[in-house]
mmCIF file of C-alpha atoms and ligand atoms in Angstrom:
data_model
loop_
_atom_site.group_PDB
_atom_site.id
_atom_site.type_symbol
_atom_site.label_atom_id
_atom_site.label_comp_id
_atom_site.label_asym_id
_atom_site.label_seq_id
_atom_site.Cartn_x
_atom_site.Cartn_y
_atom_site.Cartn_z
ATOM 1 C CA MET A 32 -32.676 53.135 -12.836
ATOM 2 C CA GLU A 33 -35.874 52.456 -11.237
ATOM 3 C CA ALA A 34 -36.483 54.366 -8.291
ATOM 4 C CA LYS A 35 -37.405 52.357 -5.509
ATOM 5 C CA VAL A 36 -40.214 54.249 -2.983
ATOM 6 C CA MET A 37 -38.659 53.719 0.414
ATOM 7 C CA THR A 38 -40.323 54.366 3.549
ATOM 8 C CA MET A 39 -38.840 53.938 6.743
ATOM 9 C CA THR A 40 -40.150 52.381 9.730
ATOM 10 C CA ARG A 41 -39.225 53.614 13.197
ATOM 11 C CA LEU A 42 -39.964 51.581 15.990
ATOM 12 C CA GLY A 43 -39.716 52.858 19.631
ATOM 13 C CA SER A 44 -38.403 50.913 22.556
ATOM 14 C CA ILE A 45 -38.868 51.303 26.152
ATOM 15 C CA GLU A 46 -36.582 49.454 28.745
ATOM 16 C CA ALA A 47 -38.425 50.122 31.829
ATOM 17 C CA GLY A 48 -36.570 49.637 34.536
ATOM 18 C CA GLY A 49 -36.510 49.757 38.285
ATOM 19 C CA THR A 50 -33.661 52.573 38.160
ATOM 20 C CA LYS A 51 -33.997 53.891 34.909
ATOM 21 C CA PHE A 52 -35.771 53.969 31.628
ATOM 22 C CA VAL A 53 -33.722 53.482 28.179
ATOM 23 C CA LEU A 54 -35.635 55.291 25.536
ATOM 24 C CA ALA A 55 -34.752 54.093 21.925
ATOM 25 C CA VAL A 56 -35.834 54.623 18.269
ATOM 26 C CA ALA A 57 -34.510 52.539 15.527
ATOM 27 C CA ASP A 58 -34.841 51.805 11.880
ATOM 28 C CA GLU A 59 -36.507 48.321 10.381
ATOM 29 C CA ASN A 60 -33.274 47.375 10.934
ATOM 30 C CA PHE A 61 -32.706 48.144 14.360
ATOM 31 C CA LYS A 62 -30.277 50.365 13.730
ATOM 32 C CA ILE A 63 -30.593 53.366 16.865
ATOM 33 C CA LEU A 64 -31.514 56.919 15.620
ATOM 34 C CA ALA A 65 -32.186 58.482 18.665
ATOM 35 C CA SER A 66 -31.920 57.018 22.303
ATOM 36 C CA GLU A 67 -32.474 58.631 25.740
ATOM 37 C CA ARG A 68 -31.889 57.495 29.803
ATOM 38 C CA ILE A 69 -34.160 59.203 31.999
ATOM 39 C CA PRO A 70 -34.156 58.281 35.854
ATOM 40 C CA THR A 71 -37.578 56.230 36.953
ATOM 41 C CA THR A 72 -38.784 58.350 39.335
ATOM 42 C CA THR A 73 -42.802 58.642 39.399
ATOM 43 C CA PRO A 74 -44.685 57.051 36.850
ATOM 44 C CA ALA A 75 -46.580 60.471 35.825
ATOM 45 C CA GLU A 76 -42.946 62.283 35.858
ATOM 46 C CA SER A 77 -41.114 59.024 33.984
ATOM 47 C CA LEU A 78 -44.347 57.917 31.548
ATOM 48 C CA GLY A 79 -44.239 61.998 30.739
ATOM 49 C CA ALA A 80 -40.653 62.006 29.963
ATOM 50 C CA CYS A 81 -41.466 58.816 27.616
ATOM 51 C CA ILE A 82 -44.452 60.919 26.006
ATOM 52 C CA ASP A 83 -42.456 63.982 25.396
ATOM 53 C CA PHE A 84 -39.245 61.246 23.923
ATOM 54 C CA PHE A 85 -41.720 59.785 21.369
ATOM 55 C CA ASN A 86 -43.383 62.911 20.371
ATOM 56 C CA ALA A 87 -40.027 64.546 19.387
ATOM 57 C CA ASN A 88 -39.096 60.816 17.994
ATOM 58 C CA PRO A 89 -42.044 59.983 16.656
ATOM 59 C CA VAL A 90 -42.608 56.027 15.780
ATOM 60 C CA GLU A 91 -44.925 53.543 14.276
ATOM 61 C CA ALA A 92 -45.203 50.771 16.874
ATOM 62 C CA LEU A 93 -43.700 50.299 20.579
ATOM 63 C CA GLY A 94 -42.178 47.670 22.629
ATOM 64 C CA ILE A 95 -41.540 47.956 26.199
ATOM 65 C CA GLY A 96 -39.952 45.446 28.497
ATOM 66 C CA SER A 97 -40.587 46.532 32.061
ATOM 67 C CA PHE A 98 -39.647 45.641 35.610
ATOM 68 C CA GLY A 99 -42.374 43.817 36.923
ATOM 69 C CA PRO A 100 -44.509 42.280 38.241
ATOM 70 C CA ILE A 101 -46.487 43.276 35.725
ATOM 71 C CA GLY A 102 -49.717 42.812 34.227
ATOM 72 C CA ILE A 103 -49.380 40.870 30.836
ATOM 73 C CA ARG A 104 -52.879 39.222 30.009
ATOM 74 C CA GLN A 105 -54.012 40.720 27.281
ATOM 75 C CA GLY A 106 -58.175 41.787 27.767
ATOM 76 C CA ALA A 107 -57.419 41.398 31.729
ATOM 77 C CA GLU A 108 -58.458 44.370 33.594
ATOM 78 C CA ASP A 109 -54.767 44.816 34.962
ATOM 79 C CA TYR A 110 -52.839 44.490 31.333
ATOM 80 C CA GLY A 111 -50.212 46.900 31.033
ATOM 81 C CA HIS A 112 -49.866 48.055 34.520
ATOM 82 C CA VAL A 113 -47.714 47.122 37.426
ATOM 83 C CA LEU A 114 -48.841 44.853 40.280
ATOM 84 C CA LYS A 115 -47.737 44.791 43.838
ATOM 85 C CA THR A 116 -44.892 46.314 43.898
ATOM 86 C CA PRO A 117 -42.606 48.093 46.843
ATOM 87 C CA LYS A 118 -41.510 50.890 44.389
ATOM 88 C CA PRO A 119 -43.020 53.708 45.799
ATOM 89 C CA GLY A 120 -45.989 55.063 43.525
ATOM 90 C CA TRP A 121 -45.787 52.749 41.263
ATOM 91 C CA GLU A 122 -48.013 49.830 42.414
ATOM 92 C CA GLY A 123 -51.046 49.878 40.067
ATOM 93 C CA ALA A 124 -49.283 52.554 37.260
ATOM 94 C CA ASP A 125 -51.049 51.982 33.884
ATOM 95 C CA ILE A 126 -48.157 51.747 31.607
ATOM 96 C CA VAL A 127 -49.788 50.909 28.298
ATOM 97 C CA GLY A 128 -52.688 52.402 28.564
ATOM 98 C CA THR A 129 -51.152 55.884 29.029
ATOM 99 C CA LEU A 130 -48.145 55.605 26.661
ATOM 100 C CA THR A 131 -51.804 54.280 24.213
ATOM 101 C CA GLU A 132 -53.733 57.807 24.886
ATOM 102 C CA ALA A 133 -50.589 59.959 24.606
ATOM 103 C CA LEU A 134 -48.873 58.342 21.395
ATOM 104 C CA HIS A 135 -51.403 56.402 19.219
ATOM 105 C CA VAL A 136 -49.279 53.408 18.016
ATOM 106 C CA PRO A 137 -49.684 49.842 19.150
ATOM 107 C CA ILE A 138 -47.757 48.690 21.641
ATOM 108 C CA ALA A 139 -46.255 45.024 22.796
ATOM 109 C CA PHE A 140 -45.613 45.275 26.574
ATOM 110 C CA THR A 141 -44.035 42.392 28.548
ATOM 111 C CA THR A 142 -41.297 41.540 31.265
ATOM 112 C CA ASP A 143 -37.510 42.907 30.386
ATOM 113 C CA VAL A 144 -36.604 39.364 30.521
ATOM 114 C CA ASN A 145 -39.265 38.138 28.443
ATOM 115 C CA ALA A 146 -38.052 41.238 26.030
ATOM 116 C CA SER A 147 -34.510 40.406 26.180
ATOM 117 C CA ALA A 148 -35.461 36.496 25.291
ATOM 118 C CA TYR A 149 -37.586 38.176 22.112
ATOM 119 C CA GLY A 150 -34.184 39.780 21.382
ATOM 120 C CA GLU A 151 -32.455 36.734 21.093
ATOM 121 C CA TYR A 152 -35.176 34.480 19.541
ATOM 122 C CA SER A 153 -35.031 37.293 17.036
ATOM 123 C CA VAL A 154 -31.691 38.287 15.744
ATOM 124 C CA GLY A 155 -29.168 37.067 18.918
ATOM 125 C CA ALA A 156 -28.223 33.456 19.577
ATOM 126 C CA GLY A 157 -31.319 32.158 18.927
ATOM 127 C CA LYS A 158 -32.201 33.317 15.689
ATOM 128 C CA ASP A 159 -32.488 29.990 13.568
ATOM 129 C CA ALA A 160 -34.208 28.492 16.026
ATOM 130 C CA HIS A 161 -38.225 27.828 16.535
ATOM 131 C CA SER A 162 -38.134 27.275 20.378
ATOM 132 C CA LEU A 163 -35.732 29.040 23.391
ATOM 133 C CA VAL A 164 -35.715 29.622 26.848
ATOM 134 C CA TYR A 165 -33.686 32.840 28.137
ATOM 135 C CA PHE A 166 -32.128 33.171 30.986
ATOM 136 C CA THR A 167 -30.715 36.475 32.840
ATOM 137 C CA ILE A 168 -28.466 36.057 35.987
ATOM 138 C CA GLY A 169 -27.483 39.363 37.181
ATOM 139 C CA THR A 170 -28.810 41.581 40.496
ATOM 140 C CA GLY A 171 -31.767 38.770 40.019
ATOM 141 C CA ILE A 172 -32.359 35.790 37.951
ATOM 142 C CA GLY A 173 -35.116 35.657 35.528
ATOM 143 C CA GLY A 174 -36.423 33.646 32.512
ATOM 144 C CA GLY A 175 -38.804 33.833 29.668
ATOM 145 C CA ALA A 176 -39.787 31.064 27.102
ATOM 146 C CA ILE A 177 -40.704 31.415 23.383
ATOM 147 C CA GLN A 178 -42.175 28.923 21.151
ATOM 148 C CA ASP A 179 -42.921 29.982 17.482
ATOM 149 C CA GLY A 180 -42.816 33.516 18.308
ATOM 150 C CA HIS A 181 -44.932 33.444 21.343
ATOM 151 C CA PHE A 182 -44.179 33.597 24.658
ATOM 152 C CA ILE A 183 -45.208 31.006 26.956
ATOM 153 C CA GLY A 184 -47.340 31.381 29.796
ATOM 154 C CA GLY A 185 -50.566 32.330 30.384
ATOM 155 C CA ARG A 186 -52.072 33.537 33.371
ATOM 156 C CA ALA A 187 -48.734 35.727 34.642
ATOM 157 C CA HIS A 188 -45.086 35.696 33.771
ATOM 158 C CA ALA A 189 -43.023 33.099 34.361
ATOM 159 C CA GLU A 190 -40.577 33.078 37.911
ATOM 160 C CA MET A 191 -37.899 30.890 36.374
ATOM 161 C CA GLY A 192 -35.387 32.562 38.752
ATOM 162 C CA HIS A 193 -37.373 31.631 41.993
ATOM 163 C CA THR A 194 -37.824 27.660 41.013
ATOM 164 C CA VAL A 195 -36.445 25.347 43.509
ATOM 165 C CA VAL A 196 -32.364 24.613 43.741
ATOM 166 C CA LEU A 197 -30.774 21.633 45.113
ATOM 167 C CA PRO A 198 -27.509 23.370 46.876
ATOM 168 C CA HIS A 199 -24.159 22.422 45.857
ATOM 169 C CA PRO A 200 -22.841 19.446 48.447
ATOM 170 C CA ASP A 201 -19.998 21.715 49.286
ATOM 171 C CA ASP A 202 -21.888 25.206 49.298
ATOM 172 C CA HIS A 203 -23.554 25.995 52.315
ATOM 173 C CA PHE A 204 -24.295 29.693 52.331
ATOM 174 C CA GLU A 205 -27.833 30.678 53.680
ATOM 175 C CA GLY A 206 -29.051 32.386 50.366
ATOM 176 C CA VAL A 207 -30.312 36.008 49.735
ATOM 177 C CA CYS A 208 -33.684 35.189 48.624
ATOM 178 C CA PRO A 209 -36.288 36.386 51.453
ATOM 179 C CA PHE A 210 -38.849 34.175 50.498
ATOM 180 C CA HIS A 211 -36.887 31.148 49.651
ATOM 181 C CA GLY A 212 -33.348 30.920 51.647
ATOM 182 C CA ASN A 213 -31.088 28.633 49.807
ATOM 183 C CA ARG A 214 -33.815 27.135 48.173
ATOM 184 C CA CYS A 215 -34.427 29.196 44.672
ATOM 185 C CA PHE A 216 -31.756 29.746 42.164
ATOM 186 C CA GLU A 217 -32.064 33.712 42.720
ATOM 187 C CA GLY A 218 -30.912 33.350 46.104
ATOM 188 C CA MET A 219 -27.598 31.044 45.509
ATOM 189 C CA ALA A 220 -26.572 32.376 42.192
ATOM 190 C CA ALA A 221 -27.488 36.015 41.353
ATOM 191 C CA GLY A 222 -24.720 38.416 41.789
ATOM 192 C CA PRO A 223 -25.201 39.668 45.362
ATOM 193 C CA SER A 224 -25.156 35.661 46.381
ATOM 194 C CA ILE A 225 -21.852 36.236 45.494
ATOM 195 C CA GLU A 226 -20.605 39.350 47.208
ATOM 196 C CA ALA A 227 -22.201 37.733 50.129
ATOM 197 C CA ARG A 228 -20.405 34.858 49.903
ATOM 198 C CA THR A 229 -17.087 36.407 49.276
ATOM 199 C CA GLY A 230 -17.515 40.108 50.420
ATOM 200 C CA GLN A 231 -16.797 41.333 46.941
ATOM 201 C CA PRO A 232 -18.172 41.754 43.776
ATOM 202 C CA GLY A 233 -18.375 38.863 41.014
ATOM 203 C CA GLU A 234 -16.025 40.945 38.567
ATOM 204 C CA THR A 235 -13.659 41.729 40.623
ATOM 205 C CA LEU A 236 -12.655 37.958 41.583
ATOM 206 C CA SER A 237 -10.778 35.399 40.046
ATOM 207 C CA ARG A 238 -13.041 32.867 37.650
ATOM 208 C CA ASP A 239 -10.908 30.202 39.523
ATOM 209 C CA GLU A 240 -13.196 30.847 42.599
ATOM 210 C CA PRO A 241 -15.169 28.122 44.127
ATOM 211 C CA VAL A 242 -18.257 30.313 43.987
ATOM 212 C CA PHE A 243 -18.301 30.148 40.453
ATOM 213 C CA ASP A 244 -18.299 26.505 40.114
ATOM 214 C CA TYR A 245 -21.183 26.799 42.133
ATOM 215 C CA ILE A 246 -22.585 29.077 40.079
ATOM 216 C CA SER A 247 -21.801 26.944 37.574
ATOM 217 C CA TYR A 248 -23.891 24.016 39.253
ATOM 218 C CA TYR A 249 -26.769 25.604 39.744
ATOM 219 C CA ALA A 250 -26.989 27.245 35.898
ATOM 220 C CA ALA A 251 -26.612 23.501 34.740
ATOM 221 C CA GLN A 252 -29.619 22.965 36.724
ATOM 222 C CA LEU A 253 -31.679 25.583 35.475
ATOM 223 C CA ALA A 254 -31.067 24.503 31.948
ATOM 224 C CA TYR A 255 -31.162 20.946 32.943
ATOM 225 C CA ASN A 256 -34.605 21.463 34.334
ATOM 226 C CA THR A 257 -35.542 23.676 31.608
ATOM 227 C CA TYR A 258 -34.763 21.067 28.523
ATOM 228 C CA LEU A 259 -36.667 18.540 30.911
ATOM 229 C CA ASN A 260 -39.615 20.939 31.147
ATOM 230 C CA LEU A 261 -40.129 22.255 27.570
ATOM 231 C CA ALA A 262 -37.337 20.809 25.586
ATOM 232 C CA PRO A 263 -36.208 24.118 23.334
ATOM 233 C CA GLU A 264 -33.642 24.244 21.048
ATOM 234 C CA LYS A 265 -31.753 27.113 22.605
ATOM 235 C CA ILE A 266 -30.987 27.793 26.468
ATOM 236 C CA VAL A 267 -29.212 31.114 26.277
ATOM 237 C CA PHE A 268 -27.833 32.592 29.320
ATOM 238 C CA GLY A 269 -27.382 36.427 29.615
ATOM 239 C CA GLY A 270 -26.806 39.459 32.299
ATOM 240 C CA SER A 271 -23.530 39.753 33.929
ATOM 241 C CA VAL A 272 -22.362 37.110 36.192
ATOM 242 C CA LEU A 273 -22.020 33.778 33.744
ATOM 243 C CA SER A 274 -18.956 33.964 31.465
ATOM 244 C CA GLU A 275 -17.542 31.853 28.415
ATOM 245 C CA ALA A 276 -15.294 30.620 31.242
ATOM 246 C CA GLU A 277 -18.596 28.766 32.915
ATOM 247 C CA LEU A 278 -19.733 27.301 29.888
ATOM 248 C CA PRO A 279 -18.069 24.262 29.663
ATOM 249 C CA LYS A 280 -18.321 23.680 33.457
ATOM 250 C CA VAL A 281 -22.775 24.296 32.700
ATOM 251 C CA ARG A 282 -22.296 22.001 30.275
ATOM 252 C CA HIS A 283 -20.265 19.242 32.104
ATOM 253 C CA TYR A 284 -22.880 19.877 35.076
ATOM 254 C CA PHE A 285 -25.940 19.299 32.896
ATOM 255 C CA GLU A 286 -24.479 15.373 31.502
ATOM 256 C CA GLN A 287 -23.898 14.579 35.232
ATOM 257 C CA LEU A 288 -27.128 15.548 36.104
ATOM 258 C CA ASN A 289 -28.776 14.029 32.636
ATOM 259 C CA GLN A 290 -26.630 10.733 33.359
ATOM 260 C CA GLY A 291 -27.580 9.974 29.864
ATOM 261 C CA TYR A 292 -31.340 9.702 30.294
ATOM 262 C CA VAL A 293 -32.089 12.394 27.294
ATOM 263 C CA ASP A 294 -30.068 13.332 24.371
ATOM 264 C CA PRO A 295 -30.107 16.901 24.065
ATOM 265 C CA GLY A 296 -27.850 16.828 21.100
ATOM 266 C CA ASP A 297 -24.257 18.846 21.110
ATOM 267 C CA LEU A 298 -24.444 20.522 24.259
ATOM 268 C CA ASN A 299 -22.344 23.418 22.766
ATOM 269 C CA ASP A 300 -24.951 24.077 20.744
ATOM 270 C CA LEU A 301 -27.715 23.933 23.304
ATOM 271 C CA ILE A 302 -26.544 25.981 26.131
ATOM 272 C CA VAL A 303 -25.056 29.171 24.969
ATOM 273 C CA LEU A 304 -24.378 32.780 25.982
ATOM 274 C CA SER A 305 -26.326 35.880 24.559
ATOM 275 C CA GLY A 306 -25.654 36.705 20.876
ATOM 276 C CA VAL A 307 -27.106 40.675 21.109
ATOM 277 C CA PRO A 308 -24.535 43.450 21.968
ATOM 278 C CA ASN A 309 -25.023 44.600 25.657
ATOM 279 C CA ASN A 310 -25.273 41.065 26.698
ATOM 280 C CA GLY A 311 -28.854 40.488 26.855
ATOM 281 C CA SER A 312 -30.155 44.040 26.300
ATOM 282 C CA ALA A 313 -34.119 44.134 26.367
ATOM 283 C CA THR A 314 -34.020 47.017 23.732
ATOM 284 C CA VAL A 315 -33.487 44.977 20.600
ATOM 285 C CA GLY A 316 -36.354 42.657 21.814
ATOM 286 C CA ASP A 317 -38.225 45.589 22.124
ATOM 287 C CA PHE A 318 -37.530 46.702 18.667
ATOM 288 C CA ALA A 319 -38.408 43.338 17.329
ATOM 289 C CA MET A 320 -41.586 43.176 19.045
ATOM 290 C CA ALA A 321 -42.753 46.444 17.781
ATOM 291 C CA ALA A 322 -41.681 45.312 14.171
ATOM 292 C CA ALA A 323 -43.474 41.696 15.148
ATOM 293 C CA LEU A 324 -47.347 44.503 15.593
ATOM 294 C CA LEU A 325 -46.385 46.005 12.029
ATOM 295 C CA ALA A 326 -45.983 42.740 9.999
HETATM 296 ZN ZN1 ZN B 1397 -36.962 33.311 45.546
#
């Protein structure tokens, strides 16, 4: 039998969150070989821990999905940096520069939601699609759009969670977004809005509570606006708030908003839940972005 020389590719991921960083190394099939969680403290400490981890577990390329706001315009002075943030010590932190200097590997850098979108696009619910928009509805709402392997957006990353919402006629909630009150999706449909309305976290409530009807109505608006704006092949929802139980309602409200105006095809194919493990985890997307750098 002819011997085939296999060189194993090692891909790195950093899910850089506001409270913790999840570091991981995988092979070319995204099988995890090593991982570690570190608390988000100061840039020097947290990035230092990343460098220690990847020195001990070397990779050929690294994908980073980061909390924001961040500079993602390649070639711009603030590329790879954390921008204006209330998080102490992090404003101006040079994530990509610091890691490039220490690790000497190519780095793909984007937002956490874009990284999740890329995971869905590569191996998840959009693996057979050329275009996809991904939303996470959790403690906040974010969205990322991909067309033929590229993120849509240029000057900055999109802020789809704060686009304008039409409140449900029976929903008199004032919203939790300090900027937009009851006029943005994040303020009306993210996890904290459920707790503010009901006094209970969403996961402890029955799915028959009216609040989930409102959330479905808002998810349908997100999906419908997205379809009219970009007409993607897939609209994928991740995060902890929406479940399988709401999907029929989301599709129903989508139809109600559309009134037959456009033909989006089968809504069961268009509007779907996350197809990667951990419900939209950015890690798989980070690996896929790292692999794309090596392709
Ligand atoms: Zn807002």
